[in-house]
mmCIF file of C-alpha atoms and ligand atoms in Angstrom:
data_model
loop_
_atom_site.group_PDB
_atom_site.id
_atom_site.type_symbol
_atom_site.label_atom_id
_atom_site.label_comp_id
_atom_site.label_asym_id
_atom_site.label_seq_id
_atom_site.Cartn_x
_atom_site.Cartn_y
_atom_site.Cartn_z
ATOM 1 C CA UNK A 102 13.772 26.850 -0.214
ATOM 2 C CA UNK A 103 14.356 23.578 -2.058
ATOM 3 C CA UNK A 104 17.737 23.603 -3.798
ATOM 4 C CA UNK A 105 16.706 23.355 -7.469
ATOM 5 C CA UNK A 106 19.479 22.186 -9.808
ATOM 6 C CA UNK A 107 17.544 22.446 -13.066
ATOM 7 C CA UNK A 108 14.639 20.990 -15.010
ATOM 8 C CA UNK A 109 14.887 17.197 -14.824
ATOM 9 C CA UNK A 110 12.154 16.558 -17.375
ATOM 10 C CA UNK A 111 8.826 17.650 -18.766
ATOM 11 C CA UNK A 112 6.109 14.987 -18.896
ATOM 12 C CA UNK A 113 3.388 14.498 -21.490
ATOM 13 C CA UNK A 114 0.449 12.151 -20.841
ATOM 14 C CA UNK A 115 -0.273 9.987 -23.889
ATOM 15 C CA UNK A 116 -2.991 7.528 -24.909
ATOM 16 C CA UNK A 117 -0.763 5.377 -27.121
ATOM 17 C CA UNK A 118 2.885 5.046 -26.121
ATOM 18 C CA UNK A 119 4.173 3.581 -29.383
ATOM 19 C CA UNK A 120 2.342 6.154 -31.515
ATOM 20 C CA UNK A 121 3.524 9.048 -29.314
ATOM 21 C CA UNK A 122 7.100 7.762 -29.370
ATOM 22 C CA UNK A 123 6.999 7.641 -33.170
ATOM 23 C CA UNK A 124 5.374 11.067 -33.390
ATOM 24 C CA UNK A 125 7.933 12.775 -31.155
ATOM 25 C CA UNK A 126 10.753 10.923 -32.918
ATOM 26 C CA UNK A 127 9.483 12.437 -36.152
ATOM 27 C CA UNK A 128 9.455 15.816 -34.376
ATOM 28 C CA UNK A 129 13.214 15.379 -33.986
ATOM 29 C CA UNK A 130 13.507 13.999 -30.464
ATOM 30 C CA UNK A 131 15.906 11.157 -29.717
ATOM 31 C CA UNK A 132 14.356 7.964 -28.339
ATOM 32 C CA UNK A 133 15.622 6.925 -24.895
ATOM 33 C CA UNK A 134 14.739 4.033 -22.628
ATOM 34 C CA UNK A 135 11.300 2.752 -21.669
ATOM 35 C CA UNK A 136 10.418 1.701 -18.145
ATOM 36 C CA UNK A 137 7.407 0.601 -16.079
ATOM 37 C CA UNK A 138 7.098 2.465 -12.773
ATOM 38 C CA UNK A 139 4.762 0.201 -10.781
ATOM 39 C CA UNK A 140 4.509 2.609 -7.887
ATOM 40 C CA UNK A 141 3.017 5.310 -10.130
ATOM 41 C CA UNK A 142 1.009 2.923 -12.324
ATOM 42 C CA UNK A 143 2.726 4.145 -15.469
ATOM 43 C CA UNK A 144 4.995 3.172 -18.330
ATOM 44 C CA UNK A 145 7.457 5.907 -19.220
ATOM 45 C CA UNK A 146 9.203 6.474 -22.551
ATOM 46 C CA UNK A 147 12.122 8.843 -22.181
ATOM 47 C CA UNK A 148 12.788 11.138 -25.142
ATOM 48 C CA UNK A 149 15.562 13.706 -25.573
ATOM 49 C CA UNK A 150 15.350 17.216 -26.984
ATOM 50 C CA UNK A 151 19.091 17.841 -27.017
ATOM 51 C CA UNK A 152 20.031 17.409 -23.360
ATOM 52 C CA UNK A 153 16.487 18.057 -22.138
ATOM 53 C CA UNK A 154 14.376 15.060 -21.288
ATOM 54 C CA UNK A 155 10.753 14.761 -22.308
ATOM 55 C CA UNK A 156 8.871 11.920 -20.618
ATOM 56 C CA UNK A 157 5.966 10.287 -22.432
ATOM 57 C CA UNK A 158 3.759 8.839 -19.693
ATOM 58 C CA UNK A 159 1.177 6.124 -20.275
ATOM 59 C CA UNK A 160 -1.153 4.502 -17.704
ATOM 60 C CA UNK A 161 -0.803 0.781 -17.016
ATOM 61 C CA UNK A 162 -3.780 0.604 -14.637
ATOM 62 C CA UNK A 163 -7.293 1.996 -14.595
ATOM 63 C CA UNK A 164 -6.626 3.653 -11.225
ATOM 64 C CA UNK A 165 -3.393 5.276 -12.431
ATOM 65 C CA UNK A 166 -3.392 9.066 -11.923
ATOM 66 C CA UNK A 167 -2.443 9.338 -15.605
ATOM 67 C CA UNK A 168 -5.590 7.442 -16.611
ATOM 68 C CA UNK A 169 -7.664 9.845 -14.507
ATOM 69 C CA UNK A 170 -5.909 12.792 -16.200
ATOM 70 C CA UNK A 171 -6.454 11.358 -19.715
ATOM 71 C CA UNK A 172 -10.142 10.719 -19.000
ATOM 72 C CA UNK A 173 -10.627 14.254 -17.718
ATOM 73 C CA UNK A 174 -8.404 16.314 -19.992
ATOM 74 C CA UNK A 175 -7.115 14.113 -22.779
ATOM 75 C CA UNK A 176 -3.472 13.816 -23.847
ATOM 76 C CA UNK A 177 -1.259 16.783 -23.067
ATOM 77 C CA UNK A 178 1.331 18.391 -20.839
ATOM 78 C CA UNK A 179 1.172 16.621 -17.489
ATOM 79 C CA UNK A 180 3.948 17.837 -15.219
ATOM 80 C CA UNK A 181 7.168 19.761 -14.815
ATOM 81 C CA UNK A 182 9.954 17.992 -12.927
ATOM 82 C CA UNK A 183 12.543 20.008 -11.053
ATOM 83 C CA UNK A 184 15.843 18.385 -10.118
ATOM 84 C CA UNK A 185 16.646 18.863 -6.424
ATOM 85 C CA UNK A 186 19.704 17.802 -4.444
ATOM 86 C CA UNK A 187 17.693 16.295 -1.571
ATOM 87 C CA UNK A 188 14.094 15.263 -2.183
ATOM 88 C CA UNK A 189 13.372 14.360 1.451
ATOM 89 C CA UNK A 190 14.668 17.718 2.719
ATOM 90 C CA UNK A 191 12.825 19.665 0.000
ATOM 91 C CA UNK A 192 9.582 17.789 0.704
ATOM 92 C CA UNK A 193 9.862 18.299 4.449
ATOM 93 C CA UNK A 194 10.548 21.976 3.996
ATOM 94 C CA UNK A 195 7.484 22.467 1.780
ATOM 95 C CA UNK A 196 5.314 20.418 4.160
ATOM 96 C CA UNK A 197 6.555 22.536 7.078
ATOM 97 C CA UNK A 198 5.615 25.671 5.116
ATOM 98 C CA UNK A 199 2.157 24.134 4.566
ATOM 99 C CA UNK A 200 2.576 24.032 0.804
ATOM 100 C CA UNK A 201 -0.062 21.614 -0.494
ATOM 101 C CA UNK A 202 1.647 18.350 -1.505
ATOM 102 C CA UNK A 203 0.398 15.222 -3.249
ATOM 103 C CA UNK A 204 3.252 13.254 -1.649
ATOM 104 C CA UNK A 205 4.272 14.317 1.835
ATOM 105 C CA UNK A 206 7.017 11.655 1.738
ATOM 106 C CA UNK A 207 9.362 10.894 -1.214
ATOM 107 C CA UNK A 208 8.542 7.840 -3.346
ATOM 108 C CA UNK A 209 10.543 5.809 -5.863
ATOM 109 C CA UNK A 210 10.407 7.098 -9.446
ATOM 110 C CA UNK A 211 11.897 5.923 -12.741
ATOM 111 C CA UNK A 212 15.558 4.840 -12.609
ATOM 112 C CA UNK A 213 15.367 4.570 -8.798
ATOM 113 C CA UNK A 214 15.088 8.335 -8.367
ATOM 114 C CA UNK A 215 13.412 9.788 -5.279
ATOM 115 C CA UNK A 216 10.383 11.863 -6.187
ATOM 116 C CA UNK A 217 7.542 13.848 -4.616
ATOM 117 C CA UNK A 218 4.705 15.730 -6.295
ATOM 118 C CA UNK A 219 3.580 19.201 -5.255
ATOM 119 C CA UNK A 220 -0.142 19.832 -5.736
ATOM 120 C CA UNK A 221 -0.881 21.989 -8.821
ATOM 121 C CA UNK A 222 -3.045 24.252 -6.651
ATOM 122 C CA UNK A 223 0.207 25.326 -4.944
ATOM 123 C CA UNK A 224 2.146 25.925 -8.174
ATOM 124 C CA UNK A 225 0.107 28.081 -10.564
ATOM 125 C CA UNK A 226 -1.823 25.088 -11.837
ATOM 126 C CA UNK A 227 1.307 23.209 -12.908
ATOM 127 C CA UNK A 228 1.715 19.757 -11.397
ATOM 128 C CA UNK A 229 5.335 19.854 -10.217
ATOM 129 C CA UNK A 230 7.551 16.892 -9.392
ATOM 130 C CA UNK A 231 10.684 17.134 -7.269
ATOM 131 C CA UNK A 232 13.330 14.632 -8.417
ATOM 132 C CA UNK A 233 16.524 13.594 -6.680
ATOM 133 C CA UNK A 234 19.092 11.499 -8.510
ATOM 134 C CA UNK A 235 17.992 12.255 -12.058
ATOM 135 C CA UNK A 236 20.274 11.814 -15.043
ATOM 136 C CA UNK A 237 22.807 14.631 -15.301
ATOM 137 C CA UNK A 238 22.143 15.884 -11.783
ATOM 138 C CA UNK A 239 24.784 14.086 -9.786
ATOM 139 C CA UNK A 240 23.251 10.609 -9.765
HETATM 140 CO CO1 LIG B 300 8.000 12.804 -13.995
#
């Protein structure tokens, strides 16, 4: 089994990053850093609910998976990210067990983390991201 250290973050797809940042700030979350993740075609605004990170995710390209999600389902909960100690090992293990993956090899995420997405069909309909090197998890 992948060695899960905790929940790294929960991601919400948004149609307007500034408006969503303001809205969640007014909901009591602390505003963290903002970063473009070219590889994923997104801009990410990190927010904090206490020590828990909430990621506001906004598409920067038409072909971004987030744009596809917004077009199909509108703004809303997008994925759950689990912190793992070794993303490559966890990914390989799931691939070997024939768990359906979106990424069969780790990619580079925000803040130079290593990430891989498990297909929601394999995880009760919840798009799940494995993250190695996330804040507060030994990075
Ligand atoms: Co994420």
